[in-house]
PDB file of C-alpha atoms and ligand atoms in Angstrom:
ATOM      1  CA  MET A1139     -26.860 -26.825  24.881  1.00 94.00           C
ATOM      2  CA  LEU A1140     -26.203 -26.681  21.165  1.00 97.00           C
ATOM      3  CA  ASN A1141     -23.208 -28.467  19.457  1.00 98.00           C
ATOM      4  CA  VAL A1142     -21.313 -26.215  17.167  1.00 98.00           C
ATOM      5  CA  ALA A1143     -19.061 -27.184  14.373  1.00 98.00           C
ATOM      6  CA  VAL A1144     -16.428 -24.696  13.226  1.00 98.00           C
ATOM      7  CA  LEU A1145     -15.051 -24.988   9.660  1.00 98.00           C
ATOM      8  CA  VAL A1146     -11.622 -23.684   8.951  1.00 98.00           C
ATOM      9  CA  SER A1147      -8.862 -23.609   6.231  1.00 97.00           C
ATOM     10  CA  GLY A1148      -6.063 -21.776   7.828  1.00 96.00           C
ATOM     11  CA  GLY A1149      -4.596 -20.062  10.950  1.00 97.00           C
ATOM     12  CA  GLY A1150      -7.802 -20.302  12.880  1.00 98.00           C
ATOM     13  CA  THR A1151      -7.598 -16.991  14.753  1.00 98.00           C
ATOM     14  CA  ASN A1152     -11.397 -16.709  14.596  1.00 98.00           C
ATOM     15  CA  LEU A1153     -11.742 -20.193  15.865  1.00 98.00           C
ATOM     16  CA  GLN A1154      -9.472 -19.274  18.734  1.00 98.00           C
ATOM     17  CA  ALA A1155     -11.648 -16.187  19.420  1.00 98.00           C
ATOM     18  CA  ILE A1156     -14.717 -18.406  19.752  1.00 98.00           C
ATOM     19  CA  LEU A1157     -12.845 -20.925  21.922  1.00 98.00           C
ATOM     20  CA  ASP A1158     -11.580 -18.226  24.139  1.00 98.00           C
ATOM     21  CA  SER A1159     -14.996 -16.652  24.616  1.00 97.00           C
ATOM     22  CA  GLU A1160     -16.430 -20.110  25.409  1.00 97.00           C
ATOM     23  CA  ALA A1161     -13.589 -20.785  27.923  1.00 96.00           C
ATOM     24  CA  LYS A1162     -14.486 -17.610  29.780  1.00 96.00           C
ATOM     25  CA  GLY A1163     -18.154 -18.852  30.048  1.00 95.00           C
ATOM     26  CA  GLY A1164     -19.311 -16.568  27.198  1.00 91.00           C
ATOM     27  CA  ASN A1165     -21.535 -19.059  25.439  1.00 95.00           C
ATOM     28  CA  PRO A1166     -23.951 -20.708  28.007  1.00 95.00           C
ATOM     29  CA  HIS A1167     -26.082 -22.124  25.150  1.00 97.00           C
ATOM     30  CA  GLY A1168     -23.507 -23.608  22.865  1.00 97.00           C
ATOM     31  CA  LYS A1169     -20.324 -25.500  22.770  1.00 97.00           C
ATOM     32  CA  VAL A1170     -17.708 -26.165  19.944  1.00 98.00           C
ATOM     33  CA  THR A1171     -17.712 -29.921  19.660  1.00 98.00           C
ATOM     34  CA  LEU A1172     -16.115 -30.350  16.242  1.00 98.00           C
ATOM     35  CA  VAL A1173     -13.563 -28.542  14.020  1.00 98.00           C
ATOM     36  CA  ILE A1174     -13.472 -29.428  10.302  1.00 98.00           C
ATOM     37  CA  SER A1175     -10.549 -28.322   8.236  1.00 98.00           C
ATOM     38  CA  SER A1176     -10.455 -28.306   4.513  1.00 97.00           C
ATOM     39  CA  LYS A1177      -6.666 -28.795   4.581  1.00 97.00           C
ATOM     40  CA  GLU A1178      -4.208 -30.921   6.408  1.00 96.00           C
ATOM     41  CA  GLY A1179      -1.543 -29.331   8.575  1.00 97.00           C
ATOM     42  CA  VAL A1180      -3.081 -25.926   9.234  1.00 98.00           C
ATOM     43  CA  TYR A1181      -2.491 -24.212  12.531  1.00 98.00           C
ATOM     44  CA  ALA A1182      -6.353 -24.213  13.278  1.00 98.00           C
ATOM     45  CA  LEU A1183      -6.111 -27.979  13.745  1.00 98.00           C
ATOM     46  CA  GLU A1184      -3.522 -27.378  16.548  1.00 98.00           C
ATOM     47  CA  ARG A1185      -5.872 -24.872  18.154  1.00 98.00           C
ATOM     48  CA  ALA A1186      -8.547 -27.462  18.114  1.00 98.00           C
ATOM     49  CA  LYS A1187      -6.232 -30.001  19.670  1.00 98.00           C
ATOM     50  CA  ASN A1188      -5.051 -27.662  22.393  1.00 98.00           C
ATOM     51  CA  ALA A1189      -8.628 -26.966  23.326  1.00 98.00           C
ATOM     52  CA  GLY A1190      -9.490 -30.683  23.438  1.00 98.00           C
ATOM     53  CA  VAL A1191     -11.875 -30.331  20.580  1.00 98.00           C
ATOM     54  CA  LYS A1192     -12.353 -33.155  18.071  1.00 98.00           C
ATOM     55  CA  SER A1193     -11.270 -32.383  14.621  1.00 98.00           C
ATOM     56  CA  GLU A1194     -11.414 -33.913  11.131  1.00 98.00           C
ATOM     57  CA  VAL A1195     -10.021 -32.963   7.677  1.00 98.00           C
ATOM     58  CA  ILE A1196     -12.524 -32.974   4.859  1.00 98.00           C
ATOM     59  CA  SER A1197     -10.931 -31.827   1.650  1.00 97.00           C
ATOM     60  CA  ARG A1198     -12.969 -31.003  -1.368  1.00 96.00           C
ATOM     61  CA  LYS A1199     -10.088 -32.441  -3.513  1.00 95.00           C
ATOM     62  CA  SER A1200     -10.583 -35.953  -2.006  1.00 96.00           C
ATOM     63  CA  PHE A1201     -14.091 -36.138  -3.474  1.00 97.00           C
ATOM     64  CA  ALA A1202     -15.067 -36.617  -7.177  1.00 96.00           C
ATOM     65  CA  ASN A1203     -17.757 -33.971  -7.094  1.00 96.00           C
ATOM     66  CA  GLN A1204     -19.534 -31.434  -4.953  1.00 96.00           C
ATOM     67  CA  GLN A1205     -22.392 -33.695  -4.198  1.00 97.00           C
ATOM     68  CA  ASP A1206     -20.125 -36.407  -2.569  1.00 97.00           C
ATOM     69  CA  PHE A1207     -18.264 -33.615  -0.577  1.00 98.00           C
ATOM     70  CA  ASP A1208     -21.606 -32.272   0.704  1.00 98.00           C
ATOM     71  CA  GLU A1209     -22.749 -35.725   1.572  1.00 98.00           C
ATOM     72  CA  LYS A1210     -19.605 -36.378   3.673  1.00 98.00           C
ATOM     73  CA  LEU A1211     -20.015 -33.072   5.442  1.00 98.00           C
ATOM     74  CA  LEU A1212     -23.694 -33.674   6.195  1.00 98.00           C
ATOM     75  CA  ASN A1213     -23.068 -37.190   7.408  1.00 98.00           C
ATOM     76  CA  THR A1214     -20.246 -35.824   9.664  1.00 98.00           C
ATOM     77  CA  PHE A1215     -22.530 -33.165  11.082  1.00 98.00           C
ATOM     78  CA  LYS A1216     -25.252 -35.752  11.684  1.00 98.00           C
ATOM     79  CA  GLU A1217     -22.884 -38.258  13.361  1.00 98.00           C
ATOM     80  CA  ASN A1218     -21.683 -35.388  15.763  1.00 98.00           C
ATOM     81  CA  LYS A1219     -25.217 -34.109  16.271  1.00 98.00           C
ATOM     82  CA  ILE A1220     -24.264 -30.657  15.038  1.00 98.00           C
ATOM     83  CA  ASP A1221     -26.834 -27.945  15.583  1.00 98.00           C
ATOM     84  CA  VAL A1222     -24.982 -24.873  14.357  1.00 98.00           C
ATOM     85  CA  VAL A1223     -22.077 -24.456  11.832  1.00 98.00           C
ATOM     86  CA  VAL A1224     -19.646 -21.641  11.837  1.00 98.00           C
ATOM     87  CA  LEU A1225     -17.429 -20.801   8.681  1.00 98.00           C
ATOM     88  CA  ALA A1226     -14.456 -19.211  10.095  1.00 98.00           C
ATOM     89  CA  GLY A1227     -12.126 -18.701   7.165  1.00 96.00           C
ATOM     90  CA  PHE A1228     -13.424 -21.977   5.388  1.00 97.00           C
ATOM     91  CA  LEU A1229     -12.428 -21.701   1.791  1.00 93.00           C
ATOM     92  CA  SER A1230     -14.502 -24.426   0.257  1.00 94.00           C
ATOM     93  CA  ILE A1231     -18.037 -23.886  -0.990  1.00 93.00           C
ATOM     94  CA  LEU A1232     -20.942 -25.546   0.649  1.00 96.00           C
ATOM     95  CA  GLY A1233     -23.555 -27.039  -1.693  1.00 96.00           C
ATOM     96  CA  GLU A1234     -27.247 -26.635  -1.677  1.00 95.00           C
ATOM     97  CA  SER A1235     -27.986 -29.872   0.382  1.00 97.00           C
ATOM     98  CA  VAL A1236     -25.806 -28.734   3.278  1.00 98.00           C
ATOM     99  CA  ILE A1237     -27.249 -25.087   3.264  1.00 97.00           C
ATOM    100  CA  LYS A1238     -30.822 -26.450   2.922  1.00 97.00           C
ATOM    101  CA  ALA A1239     -30.178 -28.822   5.944  1.00 97.00           C
ATOM    102  CA  TYR A1240     -29.174 -25.891   8.225  1.00 97.00           C
ATOM    103  CA  PRO A1241     -31.354 -22.911   7.470  1.00 95.00           C
ATOM    104  CA  ASN A1242     -30.331 -19.834   9.420  1.00 96.00           C
ATOM    105  CA  ARG A1243     -27.880 -22.074  11.283  1.00 98.00           C
ATOM    106  CA  ILE A1244     -24.764 -21.521   9.207  1.00 98.00           C
ATOM    107  CA  LEU A1245     -22.762 -18.409   9.898  1.00 98.00           C
ATOM    108  CA  ASN A1246     -19.889 -16.912   7.945  1.00 98.00           C
ATOM    109  CA  ILE A1247     -17.335 -14.190   8.869  1.00 98.00           C
ATOM    110  CA  HIS A1248     -16.315 -12.010   5.868  1.00 98.00           C
ATOM    111  CA  PRO A1249     -13.452  -9.382   6.205  1.00 98.00           C
ATOM    112  CA  SER A1250     -15.236  -6.370   4.605  1.00 98.00           C
ATOM    113  CA  LEU A1251     -18.454  -4.416   4.938  1.00 98.00           C
ATOM    114  CA  ILE A1252     -20.788  -6.468   2.649  1.00 98.00           C
ATOM    115  CA  PRO A1253     -21.804  -5.578  -0.081  1.00 98.00           C
ATOM    116  CA  SER A1254     -18.339  -4.279  -0.650  1.00 98.00           C
ATOM    117  CA  PHE A1255     -15.426  -6.628  -1.725  1.00 98.00           C
ATOM    118  CA  CYS A1256     -17.394  -9.751  -1.392  1.00 97.00           C
ATOM    119  CA  GLY A1257     -18.518 -12.680  -3.631  1.00 95.00           C
ATOM    120  CA  ALA A1258     -16.543 -15.201  -5.684  1.00 93.00           C
ATOM    121  CA  GLY A1259     -12.790 -14.638  -5.496  1.00 94.00           C
ATOM    122  CA  TYR A1260     -12.861 -12.241  -2.510  1.00 97.00           C
ATOM    123  CA  TYR A1261     -11.277 -14.196   0.459  1.00 95.00           C
ATOM    124  CA  GLY A1262      -8.585 -13.496   2.877  1.00 95.00           C
ATOM    125  CA  LEU A1263      -5.892 -11.053   1.886  1.00 97.00           C
ATOM    126  CA  LYS A1264      -7.505 -10.457  -1.594  1.00 98.00           C
ATOM    127  CA  VAL A1265     -10.378  -8.662   0.184  1.00 98.00           C
ATOM    128  CA  HIS A1266      -7.931  -6.197   1.859  1.00 98.00           C
ATOM    129  CA  GLU A1267      -5.949  -5.859  -1.412  1.00 98.00           C
ATOM    130  CA  ALA A1268      -9.193  -4.752  -3.176  1.00 98.00           C
ATOM    131  CA  ALA A1269     -10.141  -2.345  -0.498  1.00 98.00           C
ATOM    132  CA  LEU A1270      -6.759  -0.629  -0.601  1.00 98.00           C
ATOM    133  CA  LYS A1271      -6.772  -0.507  -4.429  1.00 98.00           C
ATOM    134  CA  LYS A1272     -10.214   1.193  -4.336  1.00 98.00           C
ATOM    135  CA  GLY A1273      -8.904   3.595  -1.711  1.00 98.00           C
ATOM    136  CA  VAL A1274     -11.776   3.181   0.895  1.00 98.00           C
ATOM    137  CA  LYS A1275     -11.191   5.007   4.105  1.00 98.00           C
ATOM    138  CA  VAL A1276     -13.475   2.705   6.090  1.00 98.00           C
ATOM    139  CA  THR A1277     -13.649  -1.189   5.830  1.00 98.00           C
ATOM    140  CA  GLY A1278     -14.619  -3.733   8.414  1.00 98.00           C
ATOM    141  CA  ALA A1279     -16.122  -7.180   8.939  1.00 98.00           C
ATOM    142  CA  THR A1280     -19.489  -8.789   8.412  1.00 98.00           C
ATOM    143  CA  VAL A1281     -21.118 -11.924  10.008  1.00 98.00           C
ATOM    144  CA  HIS A1282     -23.965 -13.275   8.015  1.00 98.00           C
ATOM    145  CA  PHE A1283     -26.025 -16.318   7.475  1.00 98.00           C
ATOM    146  CA  VAL A1284     -25.075 -18.559   4.625  1.00 97.00           C
ATOM    147  CA  ASN A1285     -27.424 -19.126   1.730  1.00 96.00           C
ATOM    148  CA  GLU A1286     -27.005 -20.295  -1.797  1.00 93.00           C
ATOM    149  CA  ILE A1287     -25.503 -16.821  -2.975  1.00 94.00           C
ATOM    150  CA  CYS A1288     -21.776 -16.459  -2.225  1.00 93.00           C
ATOM    151  CA  ASP A1289     -21.596 -13.853   0.734  1.00 95.00           C
ATOM    152  CA  GLY A1290     -25.282 -13.100  -0.001  1.00 96.00           C
ATOM    153  CA  GLY A1291     -27.195 -14.271   3.099  1.00 97.00           C
ATOM    154  CA  ALA A1292     -28.820 -12.072   5.664  1.00 98.00           C
ATOM    155  CA  ILE A1293     -26.446  -9.813   7.532  1.00 98.00           C
ATOM    156  CA  ILE A1294     -26.298 -10.459  11.347  1.00 98.00           C
ATOM    157  CA  ALA A1295     -23.694  -8.037  12.425  1.00 98.00           C
ATOM    158  CA  GLN A1296     -21.054  -5.497  10.975  1.00 98.00           C
ATOM    159  CA  LYS A1297     -18.357  -3.419  12.434  1.00 98.00           C
ATOM    160  CA  ALA A1298     -16.483  -0.667  10.719  1.00 98.00           C
ATOM    161  CA  VAL A1299     -12.617  -0.356  10.841  1.00 98.00           C
ATOM    162  CA  GLU A1300     -10.513   2.603   9.794  1.00 98.00           C
ATOM    163  CA  VAL A1301      -8.031   2.356   6.863  1.00 98.00           C
ATOM    164  CA  LEU A1302      -4.840   4.177   7.682  1.00 98.00           C
ATOM    165  CA  ASP A1303      -2.339   5.765   5.405  1.00 97.00           C
ATOM    166  CA  GLY A1304       0.497   3.453   4.627  1.00 97.00           C
ATOM    167  CA  ASP A1305      -1.713   0.305   5.189  1.00 98.00           C
ATOM    168  CA  THR A1306      -0.570  -2.880   3.485  1.00 98.00           C
ATOM    169  CA  PRO A1307      -3.053  -5.736   2.971  1.00 98.00           C
ATOM    170  CA  GLU A1308      -1.370  -7.426   5.917  1.00 98.00           C
ATOM    171  CA  SER A1309      -1.666  -4.577   8.283  1.00 98.00           C
ATOM    172  CA  LEU A1310      -5.265  -3.887   7.354  1.00 98.00           C
ATOM    173  CA  GLN A1311      -6.096  -7.554   7.688  1.00 98.00           C
ATOM    174  CA  LYS A1312      -4.600  -7.519  11.195  1.00 98.00           C
ATOM    175  CA  ARG A1313      -6.548  -4.376  12.297  1.00 98.00           C
ATOM    176  CA  VAL A1314      -9.872  -5.849  10.871  1.00 98.00           C
ATOM    177  CA  MET A1315      -9.260  -9.039  12.721  1.00 98.00           C
ATOM    178  CA  GLU A1316      -8.433  -7.418  16.045  1.00 98.00           C
ATOM    179  CA  GLN A1317     -10.929  -4.704  15.989  1.00 98.00           C
ATOM    180  CA  ALA A1318     -13.847  -6.445  14.328  1.00 98.00           C
ATOM    181  CA  GLU A1319     -13.739 -10.108  13.484  1.00 98.00           C
ATOM    182  CA  TRP A1320     -12.527 -11.558  16.831  1.00 98.00           C
ATOM    183  CA  GLU A1321     -15.290  -9.609  18.623  1.00 98.00           C
ATOM    184  CA  LEU A1322     -18.199  -9.935  16.121  1.00 98.00           C
ATOM    185  CA  LEU A1323     -18.074 -13.647  15.363  1.00 98.00           C
ATOM    186  CA  PRO A1324     -18.062 -15.039  18.919  1.00 98.00           C
ATOM    187  CA  ALA A1325     -20.800 -12.465  19.868  1.00 98.00           C
ATOM    188  CA  ALA A1326     -22.982 -13.531  16.947  1.00 98.00           C
ATOM    189  CA  LEU A1327     -22.568 -17.148  17.720  1.00 98.00           C
ATOM    190  CA  VAL A1328     -23.601 -16.497  21.366  1.00 98.00           C
ATOM    191  CA  ASP A1329     -26.798 -14.741  20.161  1.00 97.00           C
ATOM    192  CA  ILE A1330     -27.692 -17.462  17.662  1.00 97.00           C
ATOM    193  CA  CYS A1331     -27.204 -20.252  20.268  1.00 97.00           C
ATOM    194  CA  LYS A1332     -29.358 -18.387  22.822  1.00 96.00           C
ATOM    195  CA  GLN A1333     -32.063 -17.846  20.259  1.00 95.00           C
ATOM    196  CA  LEU A1334     -32.129 -21.486  19.108  1.00 94.00           C
ATOM    197  CA  ASP A1335     -31.747 -22.985  22.526  1.00 91.00           C
ATOM    198  CA  CYS A1336     -34.918 -21.328  23.919  1.00 77.00           C
TER     199      CYS A1336
HETATM  200  C1  GAR B2528     -10.536 -14.177   8.157  1.00 74.85           C
HETATM  201  O1  GAR B2528     -10.072 -12.897   7.869  1.00 74.85           O
HETATM  202  C2  GAR B2528     -11.920 -14.380   7.607  1.00 74.85           C
HETATM  203  O2  GAR B2528     -12.635 -13.247   7.791  1.00 74.85           O
HETATM  204  C3  GAR B2528     -11.540 -14.735   6.083  1.00 74.85           C
HETATM  205  O3  GAR B2528     -10.398 -15.528   6.233  1.00 74.85           O
HETATM  206  C4  GAR B2528      -9.708 -15.205   7.433  1.00 74.85           C
HETATM  207  C5  GAR B2528      -9.416 -16.443   8.151  1.00 74.85           C
HETATM  208  O4  GAR B2528      -8.557 -16.248   9.222  1.00 74.85           O
HETATM  209  N1  GAR B2528     -12.600 -15.302   5.433  1.00 74.85           N
HETATM  210  C6  GAR B2528     -12.959 -15.008   4.111  1.00 74.85           C
HETATM  211  O5  GAR B2528     -12.241 -14.181   3.495  1.00 74.85           O
HETATM  212  C7  GAR B2528     -14.216 -15.645   3.680  1.00 74.85           C
HETATM  213  N2  GAR B2528     -14.593 -15.125   2.443  1.00 74.85           N
HETATM  214  P1  GAR B2528      -8.354 -17.271  10.425  1.00 74.85           P
HETATM  215  O6  GAR B2528      -8.140 -18.614   9.832  1.00 74.85           O
HETATM  216  O7  GAR B2528      -7.175 -16.687  11.117  1.00 74.85           O
HETATM  217  O8  GAR B2528      -9.675 -17.174  11.212  1.00 74.85           O
END
């Protein structure tokens, strides 16, 4: 059984999707044992508490530089014997030492079909704003491994979602979450845990 850390910064609906899948017995090879938030007071921390999962706030702002932040993250992973890391709306950047310590063991969910609308500056609603501005008729979500290039790691899974006339960034975000993210991310995590646990 692998120990999974989920890193969050906001509402935590993707964290909830993972916890719900686990509660239904969906992940026989992994368990969320730690939630790390980059911000105090976010609803994702409530979700962790409600599920009885240990949580910690590790904010980049509390550290003088990226190296110290990475060291704190790595030590926390080590103390909690973390095997797999999921970025579920985590808005801080992970440095090289963290990425190197978990090769093909860090997953990220991104709310577009990579390589569209991804990379530095594309996160949360901004991604959907850019998709609507471009006028694409199809968008979606991508789960990928994290490497040193922002949103550039190997793609694990993607799902397309229709853009509808009259969509706002908020309505599109909601549809992408409901139709793609909350399905793709728990499923990808189950697969990775199965592969690593064998
Ligand atoms: C999700 O839409 C996720 O795909 C996105 O942030 C949102 C977090 O929502 N992530 C990124 O934009 C990463 N570049 P949640 O806190 O409700 O899971």
